[in-house]
Short mmCIF file of C-alpha atoms in Angstrom, two decimals:
data_model
loop_
_atom_site.label_atom_id
_atom_site.label_comp_id
_atom_site.label_asym_id
_atom_site.label_seq_id
_atom_site.Cartn_x
_atom_site.Cartn_y
_atom_site.Cartn_z
CA MET A 1 107.70 75.59 96.05
CA THR A 2 109.87 78.75 97.49
CA GLY A 3 108.85 81.98 97.26
CA LEU A 4 111.05 85.01 96.69
CA ALA A 5 109.69 88.54 97.24
CA CYS A 6 111.85 91.11 95.05
CA ARG A 7 111.89 94.49 93.56
CA PHE A 8 113.20 94.60 90.16
CA GLY A 9 113.10 96.20 86.98
CA ARG A 10 114.69 98.63 84.71
CA HIS A 11 114.15 101.69 87.00
CA ASP A 12 114.21 99.07 90.04
CA HIS A 13 110.30 100.46 90.37
CA LEU A 14 108.38 96.76 90.16
CA ILE A 15 107.29 94.36 92.85
CA GLY A 16 106.61 90.75 92.51
CA VAL A 17 106.96 87.40 94.14
CA LEU A 18 108.66 84.69 92.27
CA SER A 19 107.51 81.03 92.89
CA THR A 20 109.90 78.32 91.84
CA PRO A 21 109.95 74.62 92.31
CA GLU A 22 111.65 72.67 95.18
CA SER A 23 113.57 70.88 92.72
CA HIS A 24 115.33 72.98 90.00
CA ASP A 25 116.54 70.18 87.73
CA ASP A 26 114.45 70.91 84.79
CA THR A 27 112.94 74.02 85.61
CA ALA A 28 115.07 76.05 83.20
CA LEU A 29 114.15 73.42 80.19
CA ARG A 30 110.34 74.51 80.76
CA PRO A 31 109.37 77.86 79.96
CA GLY A 32 108.66 80.48 82.92
CA VAL A 33 105.12 81.80 83.76
CA ILE A 34 104.27 85.47 84.07
CA LEU A 35 101.02 86.45 85.49
CA LEU A 36 99.85 89.95 84.93
CA ASN A 37 97.42 92.04 86.79
CA ALA A 38 93.85 91.97 86.47
CA GLY A 39 92.59 95.31 86.11
CA LEU A 40 93.69 97.30 89.03
CA VAL A 41 93.77 94.36 91.60
CA HIS A 42 97.43 93.84 92.99
CA ARG A 43 99.64 91.00 92.38
CA ILE A 44 97.85 88.62 94.46
CA GLY A 45 94.83 88.81 91.54
CA PRO A 46 91.18 88.50 92.67
CA PHE A 47 90.29 86.59 95.81
CA ARG A 48 94.09 85.63 95.65
CA MET A 49 93.59 83.55 92.24
CA THR A 50 97.28 84.59 91.30
CA VAL A 51 98.86 83.44 94.38
CA GLU A 52 97.18 79.94 93.94
CA LEU A 53 97.98 79.55 90.17
CA ALA A 54 101.52 80.18 90.87
CA ARG A 55 101.87 77.96 93.88
CA LEU A 56 99.88 75.20 91.84
CA LEU A 57 102.43 75.75 88.62
CA ALA A 58 105.40 75.88 91.06
CA GLY A 59 104.61 72.83 92.67
CA ARG A 60 104.15 71.13 88.89
CA GLY A 61 107.78 72.10 88.04
CA TYR A 62 107.13 75.66 86.37
CA ALA A 63 108.59 78.81 87.98
CA ALA A 64 105.82 81.57 87.83
CA ILE A 65 106.52 85.51 88.62
CA ARG A 66 103.36 87.48 89.68
CA PHE A 67 104.10 91.29 90.10
CA ASP A 68 102.60 94.42 89.29
CA LEU A 69 103.06 96.55 86.34
CA SER A 70 104.05 100.04 86.50
CA THR A 71 101.66 102.28 88.62
CA ILE A 72 99.48 99.48 89.54
CA GLY A 73 99.51 97.56 92.99
CA ASP A 74 102.58 98.41 94.79
CA SER A 75 104.79 99.18 91.87
CA GLY A 76 106.29 102.75 90.92
CA GLY A 77 106.08 104.75 87.70
CA THR A 78 108.66 105.63 85.47
CA ALA A 79 109.53 108.59 83.23
CA ASP A 80 109.93 106.28 80.34
CA ALA A 81 108.73 107.84 77.02
CA GLY A 82 106.27 105.98 75.05
CA SER A 83 102.85 104.59 75.41
CA ARG A 84 101.45 102.37 77.84
CA GLU A 85 101.89 99.59 75.76
CA ASP A 86 105.15 100.24 75.61
CA GLN A 87 105.67 100.32 79.36
CA VAL A 88 103.62 96.76 80.07
CA LEU A 89 106.18 95.35 77.41
CA ALA A 90 108.96 96.86 78.95
CA ASP A 91 107.53 95.73 82.59
CA VAL A 92 107.00 91.80 81.35
CA GLN A 93 110.51 91.82 79.66
CA ASP A 94 111.92 92.89 83.34
CA ALA A 95 110.05 90.23 84.58
CA MET A 96 111.64 87.66 81.98
CA ALA A 97 115.08 88.98 82.98
CA VAL A 98 114.26 87.80 86.56
CA LEU A 99 112.82 84.13 85.68
CA GLN A 100 116.23 84.04 83.57
CA GLN A 101 118.54 85.26 86.73
CA HIS A 102 116.73 83.13 88.91
CA ALA A 103 115.38 79.91 87.55
CA GLY A 104 117.31 80.00 84.16
CA CYS A 105 114.24 80.46 81.71
CA SER A 106 114.46 81.11 78.55
CA HIS A 107 111.11 81.51 77.14
CA PHE A 108 107.71 82.27 78.82
CA VAL A 109 104.25 81.59 79.01
CA LEU A 110 102.02 85.04 79.99
CA MET A 111 98.90 84.51 81.50
CA GLY A 112 96.20 87.55 82.24
CA LEU A 113 92.35 87.86 83.24
CA CYS A 114 90.52 90.67 81.56
CA SER A 115 93.17 93.71 80.97
CA GLY A 116 95.71 90.96 81.72
CA ALA A 117 94.62 89.38 78.76
CA GLN A 118 94.98 92.23 76.83
CA ASN A 119 98.24 93.06 77.67
CA ALA A 120 99.66 89.17 77.21
CA HIS A 121 98.13 89.41 73.83
CA HIS A 122 100.29 92.66 73.03
CA VAL A 123 103.38 91.02 74.48
CA ALA A 124 103.05 87.78 72.82
CA SER A 125 102.62 89.31 69.75
CA ILE A 126 105.89 91.29 69.85
CA ASP A 127 108.54 89.05 71.86
CA PRO A 128 109.94 85.93 70.02
CA ARG A 129 110.55 84.25 73.64
CA VAL A 130 106.91 83.94 74.22
CA VAL A 131 106.20 80.85 73.58
CA GLY A 132 102.44 80.37 74.88
CA ALA A 133 99.72 82.45 76.35
CA VAL A 134 96.47 81.97 78.34
CA PHE A 135 93.71 84.70 77.68
CA MET A 136 90.95 84.65 80.09
CA ASP A 137 88.40 86.75 79.10
CA GLY A 138 90.42 88.07 76.42
CA TYR A 139 89.37 89.33 72.88
CA ALA A 140 86.34 88.14 71.53
CA TYR A 141 83.74 89.62 68.93
CA ARG A 142 79.92 89.30 68.98
CA THR A 143 78.81 87.35 65.55
CA ARG A 144 75.77 86.61 64.04
CA GLY A 145 75.73 83.48 66.20
CA PHE A 146 76.22 85.38 68.96
CA TYR A 147 72.95 87.41 68.71
CA LEU A 148 70.95 84.36 67.65
CA ARG A 149 71.98 82.50 70.84
CA HIS A 150 71.02 85.59 72.58
CA TYR A 151 68.07 86.96 71.84
CA LEU A 152 66.42 83.81 70.38
CA PRO A 153 65.48 81.90 73.44
CA ARG A 154 64.27 85.25 74.88
CA LEU A 155 61.94 85.98 72.05
CA LEU A 156 60.64 82.26 72.15
CA HIS A 157 59.89 82.73 76.17
CA PRO A 158 57.77 86.25 76.04
CA GLY A 159 57.89 85.50 80.16
CA ARG A 160 61.74 85.92 79.87
CA VAL A 161 61.40 88.99 78.12
CA ALA A 162 59.36 90.49 80.81
CA ARG A 163 61.43 89.13 83.91
CA ALA A 164 64.52 90.59 82.11
CA ALA A 165 62.61 94.28 81.62
CA TRP A 166 61.38 94.01 85.32
CA ARG A 167 64.99 93.11 86.67
CA ARG A 168 66.13 96.23 84.08
CA LEU A 169 63.37 98.39 85.70
CA ARG A 170 64.08 97.73 89.38
CA ARG A 171 67.75 98.08 88.82
CA ILE A 172 67.10 102.00 87.80
CA GLY A 173 68.39 104.29 90.39
CA ARG A 174 70.44 101.17 92.23
CA ARG A 175 73.66 102.15 93.13
CA ASP A 176 75.24 99.85 90.68
CA ASP A 177 73.96 101.97 88.17
CA VAL A 178 76.05 104.96 89.10
CA ASP A 179 79.07 105.21 87.13
CA LEU A 180 82.40 103.62 89.23
CA PRO A 181 85.46 105.30 88.51
CA GLY A 182 87.05 103.34 85.67
CA PHE A 183 88.49 103.47 82.49
CA ALA A 184 87.39 101.50 79.11
CA VAL A 185 89.74 100.47 76.46
CA GLU A 186 89.02 100.10 73.01
CA TRP A 187 89.26 96.87 71.99
CA PRO A 188 91.37 96.46 68.45
CA SER A 189 89.64 95.60 65.65
CA ARG A 190 88.87 92.06 64.71
CA GLN A 191 91.38 92.19 61.88
CA GLN A 192 93.94 93.34 63.75
CA VAL A 193 93.81 90.35 66.48
CA ILE A 194 92.84 87.73 63.98
CA SER A 195 96.12 88.64 62.42
CA GLU A 196 98.13 88.67 65.55
CA LEU A 197 96.90 85.69 66.63
CA THR A 198 97.38 84.09 63.40
CA GLY A 199 101.11 85.02 63.74
CA MET A 200 101.30 83.81 67.11
CA ALA A 201 99.78 80.36 65.98
CA GLN A 202 101.86 79.93 62.64
CA GLN A 203 104.96 80.38 65.24
CA GLY A 204 104.17 77.86 67.08
CA ARG A 205 102.91 79.54 70.44
CA LYS A 206 100.51 77.52 72.45
CA LEU A 207 97.26 79.53 73.10
CA CYS A 208 94.93 78.81 75.44
CA PHE A 209 91.55 81.06 75.60
CA ILE A 210 89.60 80.84 78.41
CA PHE A 211 85.82 82.48 78.65
CA SER A 212 83.78 82.79 81.89
CA GLY A 213 80.01 83.37 82.35
CA GLY A 214 81.38 87.06 83.13
CA ALA A 215 81.79 87.16 79.40
CA LEU A 216 78.42 85.73 78.30
CA GLY A 217 77.95 89.56 76.99
CA TYR A 218 80.40 88.96 73.98
CA PHE A 219 80.93 85.48 74.08
CA ASN A 220 78.27 82.90 74.75
CA HIS A 221 79.28 79.57 72.88
CA PRO A 222 82.83 77.62 72.32
CA ARG A 223 81.71 77.61 68.51
CA GLN A 224 81.75 81.42 68.93
CA PHE A 225 85.69 81.14 68.77
CA GLY A 226 85.46 79.28 65.10
CA GLU A 227 82.83 82.22 63.73
CA CYS A 228 84.87 84.87 65.13
CA PHE A 229 88.76 83.92 64.50
CA GLY A 230 87.72 81.50 61.52
CA SER A 231 90.72 78.72 61.13
CA LEU A 232 92.13 79.26 64.08
CA ALA A 233 89.46 77.32 65.86
CA ALA A 234 90.89 74.26 63.98
CA ASP A 235 95.00 75.17 64.71
CA PRO A 236 96.50 72.45 67.13
CA ASN A 237 98.15 75.34 68.86
CA VAL A 238 94.71 76.61 69.69
CA GLN A 239 92.65 75.79 72.81
CA VAL A 240 89.48 77.34 73.99
CA ARG A 241 87.70 76.69 77.47
CA THR A 242 84.65 77.72 78.62
CA PHE A 243 83.64 78.17 82.21
CA PRO A 244 80.08 79.57 82.13
CA GLU A 245 78.69 78.74 85.40
CA ALA A 246 81.92 81.26 86.93
CA ASP A 247 81.63 84.58 87.34
CA HIS A 248 84.44 87.05 85.51
CA THR A 249 86.87 87.04 88.53
CA PHE A 250 85.89 83.51 89.65
CA ILE A 251 84.60 84.50 92.98
CA LEU A 252 83.83 80.83 94.38
CA ALA A 253 86.76 78.44 95.47
CA GLY A 254 85.64 75.32 93.54
CA ASP A 255 85.51 77.55 90.36
CA ARG A 256 88.79 78.73 90.91
CA ALA A 257 90.25 74.95 91.75
CA ARG A 258 88.98 74.19 88.13
CA LEU A 259 90.29 76.96 86.41
CA ARG A 260 93.49 76.51 88.12
CA GLU A 261 93.70 72.73 87.19
CA ALA A 262 92.65 73.32 83.47
CA ILE A 263 95.52 75.55 83.36
CA ALA A 264 98.02 73.48 84.90
CA ASP A 265 96.91 70.62 82.66
CA TRP A 266 97.06 72.69 79.45
CA MET A 267 100.82 73.71 80.52
CA GLN A 268 101.63 70.25 81.08
CA GLN A 269 99.95 69.03 77.76
CA SER A 270 102.05 71.94 76.19
CA PHE A 271 104.99 72.07 77.49
CA MET B 1 104.53 110.26 94.21
CA SER B 2 105.95 106.68 93.69
CA GLY B 3 108.61 104.51 94.09
CA GLU B 4 110.87 107.19 92.26
CA LEU B 5 110.85 109.01 95.78
CA LEU B 6 110.17 106.24 98.17
CA LYS B 7 111.75 102.90 98.15
CA GLU B 8 109.66 100.16 99.57
CA ILE B 9 111.67 96.69 99.99
CA PRO B 10 109.59 93.60 100.05
CA GLY B 11 110.87 90.42 101.89
CA TYR B 12 109.83 87.29 103.94
CA PHE B 13 110.16 87.07 107.53
CA GLY B 14 108.51 85.16 110.66
CA PRO B 15 108.20 81.67 111.24
CA GLN B 16 110.16 79.62 108.10
CA GLY B 17 110.19 83.01 106.30
CA SER B 18 106.35 82.39 105.36
CA LEU B 19 105.53 86.31 105.86
CA PHE B 20 105.35 88.98 103.48
CA GLY B 21 106.56 92.21 104.14
CA LEU B 22 106.88 95.54 102.59
CA MET B 23 109.16 98.08 104.76
CA ALA B 24 109.79 101.62 103.75
CA GLU B 25 111.90 104.02 105.75
CA PRO B 26 112.70 107.74 104.95
CA ALA B 27 115.87 109.47 104.34
CA TYR B 28 117.06 109.87 108.07
CA PRO B 29 116.96 107.09 110.68
CA PRO B 30 113.05 107.80 112.34
CA SER B 31 112.41 107.28 116.09
CA THR B 32 108.89 106.26 115.15
CA ALA B 33 107.42 103.32 112.88
CA VAL B 34 104.07 102.28 112.19
CA LEU B 35 102.81 98.83 111.59
CA LEU B 36 99.67 98.71 109.03
CA CYS B 37 97.81 95.79 109.86
CA PRO B 38 95.61 94.69 107.09
CA PRO B 39 92.24 93.57 107.00
CA LEU B 40 91.28 90.25 105.79
CA GLY B 41 89.56 88.74 102.82
CA GLN B 42 88.16 91.01 100.47
CA ASP B 43 88.46 93.99 102.76
CA LEU B 44 92.29 93.20 102.11
CA ILE B 45 92.05 93.63 98.85
CA ARG B 46 89.92 96.52 98.46
CA SER B 47 91.91 98.75 100.74
CA HIS B 48 95.39 97.72 99.15
CA ARG B 49 95.67 101.03 97.56
CA LEU B 50 94.60 103.17 100.43
CA TYR B 51 97.30 101.47 102.91
CA ARG B 52 99.59 102.20 100.35
CA GLN B 53 98.77 105.79 100.43
CA LEU B 54 98.83 105.82 103.87
CA ALA B 55 102.16 104.19 103.97
CA HIS B 56 103.61 106.45 101.45
CA MET B 57 102.10 109.71 103.55
CA LEU B 58 103.71 108.25 107.04
CA VAL B 59 107.31 107.73 105.35
CA ARG B 60 107.18 111.50 104.09
CA ARG B 61 106.75 112.39 107.42
CA GLY B 62 109.59 110.81 108.75
CA LEU B 63 108.40 107.68 109.78
CA ALA B 64 109.34 104.14 109.17
CA VAL B 65 106.48 101.77 107.84
CA MET B 66 105.83 98.06 107.40
CA ARG B 67 103.13 96.51 105.74
CA PHE B 68 102.75 92.80 105.85
CA ASP B 69 100.09 89.65 105.27
CA TYR B 70 99.03 87.33 107.66
CA TYR B 71 99.52 83.79 106.78
CA GLY B 72 97.08 82.45 104.35
CA SER B 73 96.46 85.80 102.93
CA GLY B 74 97.81 88.34 100.91
CA ASP B 75 101.59 87.30 99.45
CA SER B 76 102.08 85.40 102.29
CA PHE B 77 102.35 81.84 102.76
CA GLY B 78 99.71 79.40 103.34
CA ASP B 79 96.05 79.11 102.03
CA ALA B 80 93.26 81.16 102.98
CA ASP B 81 91.34 78.55 105.07
CA GLN B 82 94.47 78.44 107.19
CA THR B 83 94.06 81.80 108.42
CA THR B 84 93.07 81.90 112.07
CA LEU B 85 92.60 85.51 114.60
CA ALA B 86 95.02 83.58 117.36
CA ARG B 87 97.55 82.99 113.95
CA CYS B 88 97.11 86.52 112.66
CA VAL B 89 98.12 88.11 116.28
CA GLU B 90 101.02 86.05 115.89
CA ASP B 91 101.76 87.40 112.86
CA THR B 92 101.63 90.85 113.93
CA LEU B 93 103.35 90.65 116.76
CA ASN B 94 106.26 88.98 114.70
CA ALA B 95 106.13 92.05 112.45
CA ALA B 96 106.01 94.38 115.20
CA GLY B 97 109.22 92.86 116.44
CA GLU B 98 110.71 92.68 112.82
CA LEU B 99 109.90 96.42 112.21
CA ARG B 100 111.76 97.02 115.95
CA GLN B 101 114.61 95.13 114.98
CA ARG B 102 115.29 96.33 111.57
CA THR B 103 114.61 100.37 112.48
CA ARG B 104 115.74 100.40 116.10
CA CYS B 105 112.57 102.95 116.42
CA ARG B 106 111.69 104.09 119.88
CA ARG B 107 108.08 104.13 119.18
CA LEU B 108 105.79 101.51 117.78
CA LEU B 109 102.32 102.65 116.18
CA ALA B 110 99.92 100.47 114.62
CA PHE B 111 97.23 101.08 112.24
CA GLY B 112 93.91 98.85 111.36
CA ALA B 113 91.11 98.80 109.60
CA ARG B 114 88.23 96.47 109.98
CA LEU B 115 89.22 92.86 111.00
CA GLY B 116 93.19 94.54 110.99
CA GLY B 117 91.55 96.79 113.46
CA SER B 118 90.81 93.96 115.70
CA ILE B 119 93.69 92.03 115.03
CA ALA B 120 95.84 95.29 116.44
CA LEU B 121 93.75 95.62 119.04
CA GLN B 122 94.16 91.93 120.19
CA ALA B 123 98.18 92.45 119.96
CA HIS B 124 98.30 95.38 121.49
CA ALA B 125 96.70 93.59 124.52
CA ARG B 126 99.59 91.25 124.57
CA GLN B 127 102.23 94.11 123.72
CA PRO B 128 101.23 97.05 124.04
CA PHE B 129 101.91 99.72 120.72
CA ASP B 130 102.88 102.94 121.80
CA ALA B 131 99.44 104.43 119.93
CA LEU B 132 97.12 102.39 118.32
CA MET B 133 94.92 103.68 114.96
CA LEU B 134 91.75 102.14 114.11
CA CYS B 135 89.68 102.68 111.16
CA ASP B 136 86.13 100.77 111.50
CA PRO B 137 87.09 98.27 113.45
CA ILE B 138 85.37 94.92 113.91
CA LEU B 139 84.51 95.02 117.80
CA ASP B 140 81.30 92.31 117.72
CA GLY B 141 82.73 89.08 115.97
CA PRO B 142 79.11 87.40 116.07
CA ALA B 143 77.65 90.55 114.30
CA HIS B 144 80.47 90.41 111.76
CA ARG B 145 79.90 86.32 111.23
CA ALA B 146 76.15 87.16 110.63
CA GLN B 147 76.90 89.82 108.26
CA LEU B 148 79.63 87.59 106.19
CA GLU B 149 77.11 84.97 105.99
CA ALA B 150 74.40 87.08 105.09
CA LEU B 151 76.02 88.75 102.29
CA HIS B 152 78.02 85.67 100.67
CA ALA B 153 74.28 84.21 100.63
CA GLU B 154 73.28 87.41 98.97
CA MET B 155 76.14 87.38 96.26
CA LEU B 156 75.57 83.53 95.84
CA ALA B 157 71.94 84.45 94.58
CA ASP B 158 73.10 87.62 92.33
CA THR B 159 72.01 86.88 88.74
CA ARG B 160 73.96 89.97 87.62
CA ARG B 161 77.50 88.18 89.04
CA PHE B 162 75.85 84.63 87.90
CA VAL B 163 74.39 83.00 84.92
CA ARG B 164 72.29 81.14 87.32
CA PRO B 165 71.93 81.69 91.52
CA ARG B 166 74.85 79.29 92.99
CA THR B 167 73.57 76.60 95.47
CA ALA B 168 74.74 76.93 99.32
CA ALA B 169 76.79 73.95 98.78
CA GLU B 170 78.82 75.63 96.20
CA GLY B 171 79.16 78.55 98.52
CA ALA B 172 80.09 76.28 101.41
CA GLY B 173 83.15 77.10 103.67
CA GLN B 174 83.63 80.59 101.94
CA TRP B 175 83.04 84.19 102.71
CA LEU B 176 82.75 86.18 99.65
CA GLY B 177 85.66 84.57 97.60
CA PHE B 178 87.84 83.64 100.62
CA PRO B 179 87.27 79.69 101.94
CA HIS B 180 87.95 79.93 105.75
CA GLY B 181 88.40 77.16 108.63
CA GLU B 182 86.14 76.38 111.46
CA GLN B 183 88.66 78.18 113.72
CA LEU B 184 88.10 81.71 112.54
CA GLU B 185 84.30 81.05 112.48
CA ASP B 186 84.84 80.03 116.18
CA GLU B 187 87.04 82.69 117.07
CA LEU B 188 84.63 85.33 115.64
CA ALA B 189 81.77 83.71 117.45
CA VAL B 190 83.10 84.85 120.62
CA MET B 191 85.15 87.88 119.77
CA LEU B 192 83.89 90.93 121.65
CA LEU B 193 86.45 93.60 121.49
CA SER B 194 86.43 97.13 123.11
CA VAL B 195 88.65 100.01 122.08
CA PRO B 196 91.10 101.49 124.81
CA PRO B 197 90.11 105.31 125.14
CA ALA B 198 93.66 106.72 124.09
CA ALA B 199 93.17 105.11 120.70
CA LEU B 200 92.29 106.92 117.42
CA LEU B 201 88.86 105.38 116.19
CA LEU B 202 87.95 106.52 112.75
CA ASP B 203 84.34 105.65 112.20
CA SER B 204 83.13 105.62 108.69
CA ALA B 205 79.66 103.92 109.28
CA ASP B 206 78.24 105.99 112.08
CA THR B 207 78.57 102.96 114.62
CA PHE B 208 80.08 104.78 117.73
CA PRO B 209 79.12 107.41 119.71
CA ARG B 210 81.24 110.52 119.26
CA ALA B 211 83.70 110.89 122.39
CA GLY B 212 87.24 111.26 122.85
CA ASN B 213 89.33 109.95 120.01
CA ILE B 214 86.22 108.66 118.08
CA VAL B 215 86.31 110.63 114.80
CA ALA B 216 83.55 110.55 112.07
CA LEU B 217 84.54 110.09 108.56
CA ASP B 218 82.34 112.23 106.44
CA GLU B 219 81.82 109.72 103.69
CA PRO B 220 81.18 106.01 104.21
CA LEU B 221 83.91 103.40 102.98
CA GLY B 222 81.26 100.95 102.20
CA TRP B 223 82.99 98.08 103.35
CA ASP B 224 79.61 95.97 103.27
CA ASP B 225 78.26 97.49 99.83
CA LEU B 226 77.86 94.12 98.04
CA ASP B 227 77.40 96.28 94.83
CA ARG B 228 81.08 97.59 95.23
CA LEU B 229 82.72 94.27 96.49
CA GLU B 230 85.49 94.65 93.71
CA VAL B 231 86.02 98.41 94.21
CA ALA B 232 88.66 99.71 95.56
CA ILE B 233 88.14 101.56 98.92
CA GLN B 234 89.64 104.92 98.55
CA SER B 235 89.70 107.83 101.23
CA HIS B 236 91.93 110.87 101.12
CA GLU B 237 89.84 111.86 104.12
CA LEU B 238 91.10 109.14 106.25
CA ILE B 239 95.20 109.66 105.21
CA ALA B 240 94.32 113.15 106.26
CA ARG B 241 92.88 112.56 109.37
CA VAL B 242 95.50 110.08 110.34
CA GLN B 243 98.09 112.92 109.28
CA ARG B 244 96.26 115.26 111.71
CA HIS B 245 96.61 112.48 114.16
CA MET B 246 100.21 111.96 114.02
CA GLU B 247 100.73 115.68 114.30
CA THR B 248 99.15 115.45 118.02
CA LEU B 249 101.51 112.36 118.61
CA GLN B 250 104.52 114.05 117.99
#
């Protein structure tokens, strides 16, 4: 694996690190991987998960770039007109150009956690060079099944209800109840997401959905994918994996190792 | 203020090109350069934005600045469990040499927060910087190690983070998200440092007696607040204090 730190982009405003396999023999034939920021964490990712993932993928023969989107981490802003979504699309296309220039890649797989998954979804729904995506704790919608699985066990165990109520009471006034700086992004409608995902799958894009225990507030069983997205669940281009023990940012090294292996295996099966 | 006014150049340097650095220089050749020594572990991620803001402020004041990552941390090569304090000190000296060579500056200053401060202090003992600025440096290694162990155990049991508490075995060999090697444990177990009187010491936790160059920050930075483990450290006050200190040095 080799590493190249680069400054790039249409305004030379983006900072990233490209990891490439030692042998370039068939790297150009494989898709290049683009790893997106998770929230405001810079390009190394929460607990350095993006560094670990990029290096594993490079070791398996895939060129991978992890970089900071405009105004995040070390990347600068631009005076470009347009929405944040337009900016994200242009930034990712700049990263594609780097992968093309240095590794010869002409098609790409996007990977992202949380807001990174939302950005991956947006770009994958527009750019035809995207052949696959890994969405970690990305879009999903609560269903009747979700509510049943969430509330029924609690109703059947009054002790649990009492303990949950007690925990909630204890948390009142604690510092974690203080609003921290942050912005909530409104999710698109389920119908829009279904339509976009269906389009991606019909165009042959391979899609991997990963849900951690941190997503249990809106996704609590693999079956929910079908409840939520219908026939997409049976599409051979779609795979769903859950890591219910792990937290949202995979703080434990063992959880991260299992996540990395799952993604690398999916890459090898898919491309 | 961002990349339009200031161009930071990323690159790898050091042994086998294994260390990541980000260099920024003002428009005119500077006479002074500042090396920003990062902390380790989650402190590094939490303070990334703060270090960037500090770098931009210093460049705007006409100084050359280099940020870098130690082996096994950030964008540098190596795994987290390969990071040792001895290697971090070597990496700091390497980075200082790189910064001197690239900028030809007469004076070289260093800044470090938390373990970045401890590492800067140890590098300073080997090859003195012209001035040292520290923020909440870890001086008592055994106490810091005990604190990391305690926070890590508390994190494992946190059912707001996990669906069920995780076992000690599942969290073994790690502190708050980052695997560590035995050597780092051993190094912390014997690390006891003191701050030279000339160094600027910014104290956000009311740890040090007020004297000389010890300056209290009004707002605690909350390094050891588990509830803010994934929240960025921000402090305009810290940047202003460093800026004011720089004026006394020029």
